[in-house]
Amino acid sequence: SGSNTAGTTSEKHNTSGEKDQVLKIGYQKNGPLVILKSLGTLEKRLKTEGFKVEWKEFTAGPALLEALNVGSIDFGRTGDSPPIFAQAAGAPFVYVAAGKTKFKGSAVLVPQNSQIKTLKDLKGKKIGFAKGSSSHYLIVKALEKAGISYDQIEPHFLQPGDGRVAFEKGNIDAWVVWDPFTADTELNSKARVLVNGKGLSTDRDFFLANNDFAKKHRDIIDIVLEEIRESSEWANSHHKELAATLSPLLKIDEKSLLLSAERREYGIDPLTDDIIKEQQEIADTYVKLKIIPKKITVKDVVDKGRGSE
Amino acid sequence: MEPKNGDTQITLRNVSKIYNNRTVLDGINLTIKSGEFIAIVGKSGCGKSTLLRLLAGLETCDEGSILINGTPLKGINNDARIMFQDGRLLPWKKVIDNVRMGLKGSSQQDSYQALENVDLRDRAHEWPGKLSGGQKQRVALARALVHKPGVLLLDEPLGALDALTRLDMQKLIEHIWKENRYTSVLVTHDVEEAVAIADRVILIENGRIAFNKEINLPRPRQRTHPVFAEYVEEILNRILYQKSDKDMHLIVTKKKKRVF
Amino acid sequence: MEPKNGDTQITLRNVSKIYNNRTVLDGINLTIKSGEFIAIVGKSGCGKSTLLRLLAGLETCDEGSILINGTPLKGINNDARIMFQDGRLLPWKKVIDNVRMGLKGSSQQDSYQALENVDLRDRAHEWPGKLSGGQKQRVALARALVHKPGVLLLDEPLGALDALTRLDMQKLIEHIWKENRYTSVLVTHDVEEAVAIADRVILIENGRIAFNKEINLPRPRQRTHPVFAEYVEEILNRILYQKSDKDMHLIVTKKKKRVF
Amino acid sequence: MGNRSRNRPIDLLIPWAIPFLLLICWQLFASLGAIPERILPAPLDVFQAAIELSKTGELKDHISISLGRAVIGFLIGGSIGFVLGLFNGVSKISELLFDTSIQMLRTIPHLALIPLVILWFGIDETSKIFIVALGVLFPVYFNTYHGIKSVDKGLIEMGKAYGLKGFSLFWTIIFPGALSSILVGFRFSLGVMWMTLIVAETISAHSGIGYMAMNAREFMQMDVIVLAIVLYALFGKLSDIIARLIEGKWLQWNS
Amino acid sequence: MGNRSRNRPIDLLIPWAIPFLLLICWQLFASLGAIPERILPAPLDVFQAAIELSKTGELKDHISISLGRAVIGFLIGGSIGFVLGLFNGVSKISELLFDTSIQMLRTIPHLALIPLVILWFGIDETSKIFIVALGVLFPVYFNTYHGIKSVDKGLIEMGKAYGLKGFSLFWTIIFPGALSSILVGFRFSLGVMWMTLIVAETISAHSGIGYMAMNAREFMQMDVIVLAIVLYALFGKLSDIIARLIEGKWLQWNS
Ligand SMILES: Nc1ncnc2c1ncn2[C@@H]1O[C@H](COP(=O)(O)OP(=O)(O)OP(=O)(O)O)[C@@H](O)[C@H]1O
Ligand SMILES: Nc1ncnc2c1ncn2[C@@H]1O[C@H](COP(=O)(O)OP(=O)(O)OP(=O)(O)O)[C@@H](O)[C@H]1O
Ligand SMILES: [Mg+2]
Ligand SMILES: [Mg+2]
């Protein structure tokens, strides 16, 4: 796909001497990169390579990819769906690594005293989720498993914050969302997990890089991935500390964060064929649902050197 | 409230009006009998318009009070209609609608007749903005006259009119007043006009009533009548050569500073 | 461009002005000599203001042309200053700033002197909105006179003034004209005023010049002079009792319809 | 302004010169490859997208649903804004009581209000209409209020002196005097009406051009985004034409 | 309006009666448990949140960063809007050429523009300032244009007849005549300035009250959302006070 736009900033800096090079990383507040950011180890590592790190915060995956598309950032992480849309739109990026599965934290929630006991009861109900998010895929899979067609529910597209209000107000009968929102809702809002992602979706993160940057600075990306791996190890072994660091950032109580940390493993997986196949399945589902207009091949945008690792 | 005709007596008791330390009216005492026609003359800026605005209830007295048939006036004087010095036609209403404005249940005919009276029947359906200065003034006059108020207040209604039209309008005002006998106050700079129409001519000077002249002439008044000319001369002299020494002094010193 | 004084001759050649099918001026031919003082009289709505606006270049002739020293006038007449019938003071400028408006490099003193001349020196720093009708008119007059234009156009400059102030202002206008000798056109309803100031009095009737009277009186003119009274009477009679039979007829038929 | 110039056909065309020129340049640059299609699609591509969306009837649905929301929201918000502006313009007490509160509410972005709107009105049509109404309310309020405040005091005084009171005073003098300003508010709010729809249609919407735009943004369909922008622009012009027609009719005396 | 009434101390208090009453009711209902705290926190909780955010200096940072963006955007957008309004108000040709284009641009929601804005200006400060400037531009343009159009024709004529031309005509007559309307645009755009910030600060921001609000919305921190709303309201009032002071100074003749 199109690679005619340069990773503007970094390229500019390339020509003007090593010292000035900048790595722009897009992150979301509730992702693994925020851990790396708060540990501050990456900056130290890259300084020796003559790179400065600029962290750019995004509220949502699509917004992050928007920036990746025009070359405003070089590297970032999102959930599983945004890269599919971006590929459909022809954005110049590559997958460089996958995160660990986090299906335990993604769930279909219903109020504690709800009449909905099984997936089958979702028929005809109002279900809230963010359009084109991992939750969207999860609910499609869940309905598939229960033998309900997508037309038999009443979907309501809501971003997590709005969905929470609608859920608590009873405007929707069920809500599909991811951690730490799941944990927070479970613990604080009398919600019950109807089903989580187990057996339905692996719900991985993906690490993405600008096409040109990935080609030019293979070594830098290696360093970043390594740092992510290390920070993930720290996170996996320091749940309490992690919750304490994130709590003021996300303004979510430590209990919920602890719960979500405990049912999730941080880390990096190489882009194996299985993972790529999973991702392809998601893409095909979106084609079927007419969320993206044409079929795409995920393999095309996997960073070649890494895909076979 | 239907205005009552010809039975409104106005009494000003020690009325003063002060604008930012400038005493414009200074203890005016005056009784206007029911159905009387009064003309007010005086130098530019002496407080004639202010007096009319007080009578219409558009300003409040700073001292003293105005009694309408014995009751003190508070707020707008609903029984009065005032023709403003600056016309104040509504630019967004056609001429005829300006005349009709505020008329209750009155027939169309009345307002067309009023326009006819001021010779502007054929301009009824034009915008006021397209009229000449004198035409605007006549529309405002028609608007004031079409109401049948208890008190009619006219602030230089004929200032922008030529001699011929002016005579016609004077006759019109007198005629309508005779028919309805409302208490009327006319501010004018034309002493002849004052003598031709009014029962009494009042001169305001330094915020006070300096001169108060009853006109004892039969109506319709003939301008050629020798007594008419006498009245005019007397009043004009009083205005032009102010009797008070203090004023005389003031004027002389002021004039010294002028270039001519 | 510095206005040139006293050397502007104006020629109107067959000038017509039509507003929506209403012919207001109908083939006017007139020459105003350089430095001449002309007074224009006529019935309300006869086209006096329109004529002045044409001379100022604020309207364009529908037919004919206006020549200033032989060159046809196009657009605004930069050499002329007009005093509008409706004053047109800027409400957001203090009185003195209104007078000063448009003066280039002229000293403060000039505009204060102009205010002094119209007896309003002490109101220099007030808003125009706080002035009485006649005071506003005098400010507008001061503003027109403080410029030294080639052509001075005055549209009823004294309509809202009392007899005394009016005399003063007439003297002022004449005085300043004498000093600067600009070509002047004065629209007025007061025939005495016209005769007192003007070299020539012109009557407009039915869109044409119906009457054109040279006033051969020495200046300063004495109102008590018997010839003065003769002039006034002649012009007044011409206005009041229009000679043309056609007009006579019109007026009579119109009057029939009136209520009085 | 006014009718005279509008009759000259050239004057009807000139205003479109700039949009048209831009369009041509844009197409030219795109055809020459100076603007990568992925980032900013060429006008013809946008046109193509429009045709495709029209074929399926999708575009018509989006527009008609948005139009419904827009009009209802406009009517509600416009009426409230007008009435508030009127009361605060006419009555000192009302002004003292309410003006500060309204000035405070005005600054609150709709995006920040969404959680509260969902809380109060749920996720259905009501909340969408509420947001449009809220957006429309303020410009109408503001210009009505200001228009009434700046009506010539002399004319109001005259009206009172001629026995006009209450409604007749309002209808004869205050309203016509304020009308030109009120119509400015009306014109402005017609634009705001379309603008707020996009926020409104982020609340669990399945259709509407705001939804279309935000959906396209999420899926990075630049052609649809640009199409939405073009649609908004056309709606803007349309609203403006309507507003000007009304102005032309009501403000004849001023021409 | 005007100075007379502003001197009475009671008149300074009355406008706050309604916001204050609402506050008390809200606190009351919340204390009584009628409003679940998770959904709509009580005023005291919001106050608490404010205190906490102030302690860390976070709130001050958010506000000062937003203020910087707001002011720069306002200056740029306001100037452009003013100049455009001025030219289109004064010159027929300019009006014919540009007015339609501006009316069309006006309706385009900023949210829909974000992809293009990122394309043109990246994700840094420039793009945020651009959006604020764009938001401020239109009300200023609109009211300037309308104000100039509705200046008394008689006064302009008078000015021309007295030899005023070009700049001096503008400065002496057109500008003061349009000023009251221009100030309305100014007031309105001060509100819009804050409103658009929230959209601007959805573009990769780390700070600013718009960011604070949207971040809180994402994580459903209702107390912070409400705090942001209250801040917006206070800013709105503050802007209004500034605008009114300027109005009071410049429009003295009108009081
Ligand atoms: N803009 C206009 N549009 C249409 N008709 C107009 C316009 N201006 C003036 N008229 C008409 O032209 C005629 C002459 O008007 P003009 O103002 O010149 O009269 P005038 O002689 O100055 O009268 P007055 O003594 O009352 O001021 C009037 O009948 C008036 O209604
Ligand atoms: N609203 C006001 N504020 C301050 N001063 C005012 C106000 N209205 C009138 N004045 C002053 O009061 C005095 C009397 O004004 P008024 O209008 O009554 O005069 P007038 O006798 O009608 O004069 P004219 O014949 O010139 O119309 C004037 O000096 C005027 O400047
Ligand atoms: Mg007066
Ligand atoms: Mg005239």
Short mmCIF file of N, CA and C in Angstrom, two decimals, chain C residues 120-170:
data_model
loop_
_atom_site.label_atom_id
_atom_site.label_comp_id
_atom_site.label_asym_id
_atom_site.label_seq_id
_atom_site.Cartn_x
_atom_site.Cartn_y
_atom_site.Cartn_z
N LEU C 120 -22.67 77.94 21.98
CA LEU C 120 -22.70 76.65 22.65
C LEU C 120 -21.31 76.23 23.14
N ARG C 121 -20.43 77.22 23.35
CA ARG C 121 -19.09 76.94 23.81
C ARG C 121 -19.08 76.08 25.07
N ASP C 122 -20.05 76.35 25.95
CA ASP C 122 -20.05 75.63 27.23
C ASP C 122 -20.59 74.21 27.11
N ARG C 123 -21.11 73.82 25.96
CA ARG C 123 -21.63 72.46 25.80
C ARG C 123 -20.65 71.59 24.99
N ALA C 124 -19.46 72.13 24.76
CA ALA C 124 -18.50 71.47 23.86
C ALA C 124 -18.27 70.01 24.21
N HIS C 125 -18.26 69.68 25.49
CA HIS C 125 -17.88 68.32 25.85
C HIS C 125 -19.04 67.45 26.29
N GLU C 126 -20.22 67.76 25.76
CA GLU C 126 -21.37 66.90 26.04
C GLU C 126 -21.70 66.06 24.82
N TRP C 127 -22.50 65.00 25.05
CA TRP C 127 -22.97 64.19 23.92
C TRP C 127 -24.09 64.93 23.21
N PRO C 128 -24.14 64.87 21.91
CA PRO C 128 -25.21 65.55 21.17
C PRO C 128 -26.61 65.11 21.62
N GLY C 129 -26.72 63.85 22.04
CA GLY C 129 -28.02 63.33 22.48
C GLY C 129 -28.62 64.11 23.63
N LYS C 130 -27.78 64.85 24.35
CA LYS C 130 -28.29 65.58 25.52
C LYS C 130 -28.72 67.00 25.17
N LEU C 131 -28.64 67.36 23.91
CA LEU C 131 -28.96 68.74 23.54
C LEU C 131 -30.43 68.88 23.13
N SER C 132 -30.91 70.11 23.18
CA SER C 132 -32.27 70.37 22.72
C SER C 132 -32.26 70.46 21.19
N GLY C 133 -33.45 70.43 20.60
CA GLY C 133 -33.56 70.44 19.14
C GLY C 133 -32.80 71.60 18.50
N GLY C 134 -33.01 72.78 19.04
CA GLY C 134 -32.36 73.95 18.46
C GLY C 134 -30.86 73.93 18.68
N GLN C 135 -30.45 73.39 19.81
CA GLN C 135 -29.01 73.31 20.08
C GLN C 135 -28.33 72.38 19.09
N LYS C 136 -28.98 71.25 18.80
CA LYS C 136 -28.42 70.32 17.81
C LYS C 136 -28.26 71.02 16.47
N GLN C 137 -29.30 71.76 16.10
CA GLN C 137 -29.24 72.44 14.81
C GLN C 137 -28.08 73.43 14.78
N ARG C 138 -27.86 74.09 15.89
CA ARG C 138 -26.77 75.05 15.91
C ARG C 138 -25.40 74.37 15.83
N VAL C 139 -25.30 73.21 16.44
CA VAL C 139 -24.04 72.48 16.32
C VAL C 139 -23.79 72.11 14.86
N ALA C 140 -24.85 71.64 14.20
CA ALA C 140 -24.71 71.28 12.79
C ALA C 140 -24.31 72.51 11.97
N LEU C 141 -24.87 73.64 12.32
CA LEU C 141 -24.53 74.88 11.62
C LEU C 141 -23.05 75.23 11.84
N ALA C 142 -22.64 75.11 13.10
CA ALA C 142 -21.24 75.41 13.40
C ALA C 142 -20.32 74.50 12.60
N ARG C 143 -20.71 73.24 12.49
CA ARG C 143 -19.90 72.28 11.76
C ARG C 143 -19.80 72.67 10.27
N ALA C 144 -20.92 73.12 9.72
CA ALA C 144 -20.89 73.51 8.30
C ALA C 144 -20.04 74.76 8.10
N LEU C 145 -20.13 75.69 9.06
CA LEU C 145 -19.47 76.98 8.86
C LEU C 145 -17.98 76.95 9.14
N VAL C 146 -17.54 76.00 9.93
CA VAL C 146 -16.13 75.96 10.31
C VAL C 146 -15.25 75.55 9.13
N HIS C 147 -15.84 74.82 8.19
CA HIS C 147 -15.10 74.52 6.96
C HIS C 147 -15.08 75.78 6.11
N LYS C 148 -14.10 75.90 5.28
CA LYS C 148 -14.08 77.04 4.36
C LYS C 148 -14.22 76.50 2.95
N PRO C 149 -15.46 76.11 2.60
CA PRO C 149 -15.64 75.42 1.32
C PRO C 149 -15.77 76.41 0.17
N GLY C 150 -15.75 75.86 -1.04
CA GLY C 150 -16.03 76.70 -2.19
C GLY C 150 -17.51 76.98 -2.30
N VAL C 151 -18.30 75.97 -1.91
CA VAL C 151 -19.76 76.10 -1.99
C VAL C 151 -20.34 75.72 -0.64
N LEU C 152 -21.20 76.58 -0.12
CA LEU C 152 -21.86 76.27 1.14
C LEU C 152 -23.34 76.05 0.89
N LEU C 153 -23.83 74.88 1.30
CA LEU C 153 -25.24 74.56 1.08
C LEU C 153 -25.92 74.40 2.42
N LEU C 154 -26.93 75.22 2.68
CA LEU C 154 -27.60 75.17 3.98
C LEU C 154 -29.07 74.81 3.79
N ASP C 155 -29.47 73.67 4.37
CA ASP C 155 -30.84 73.20 4.20
C ASP C 155 -31.64 73.52 5.46
N GLU C 156 -32.37 74.62 5.41
CA GLU C 156 -33.13 75.08 6.57
C GLU C 156 -32.31 75.06 7.85
N PRO C 157 -31.28 75.85 7.90
CA PRO C 157 -30.37 75.78 9.05
C PRO C 157 -30.98 76.35 10.33
N LEU C 158 -32.03 77.13 10.20
CA LEU C 158 -32.52 77.82 11.39
C LEU C 158 -33.96 77.46 11.74
N GLY C 159 -34.44 76.37 11.16
CA GLY C 159 -35.85 76.01 11.33
C GLY C 159 -36.27 75.80 12.77
N ALA C 160 -35.36 75.34 13.62
CA ALA C 160 -35.75 75.01 14.99
C ALA C 160 -35.37 76.10 15.98
N LEU C 161 -35.09 77.28 15.48
CA LEU C 161 -34.62 78.33 16.40
C LEU C 161 -35.67 79.40 16.66
N ASP C 162 -35.59 79.95 17.84
CA ASP C 162 -36.48 81.04 18.22
C ASP C 162 -36.07 82.32 17.52
N ALA C 163 -36.94 83.29 17.57
CA ALA C 163 -36.74 84.54 16.82
C ALA C 163 -35.39 85.19 17.16
N LEU C 164 -35.06 85.25 18.43
CA LEU C 164 -33.84 85.94 18.85
C LEU C 164 -32.59 85.23 18.34
N THR C 165 -32.52 83.94 18.63
CA THR C 165 -31.36 83.17 18.20
C THR C 165 -31.26 83.18 16.67
N ARG C 166 -32.41 83.10 16.06
CA ARG C 166 -32.46 83.10 14.61
C ARG C 166 -31.81 84.35 14.02
N LEU C 167 -32.13 85.49 14.59
CA LEU C 167 -31.52 86.74 14.10
C LEU C 167 -30.00 86.68 14.26
N ASP C 168 -29.59 86.22 15.42
CA ASP C 168 -28.15 86.10 15.67
C ASP C 168 -27.49 85.21 14.62
N MET C 169 -28.15 84.08 14.36
CA MET C 169 -27.54 83.12 13.44
C MET C 169 -27.54 83.66 12.01
N GLN C 170 -28.58 84.39 11.67
CA GLN C 170 -28.60 85.01 10.34
C GLN C 170 -27.41 85.95 10.18
#
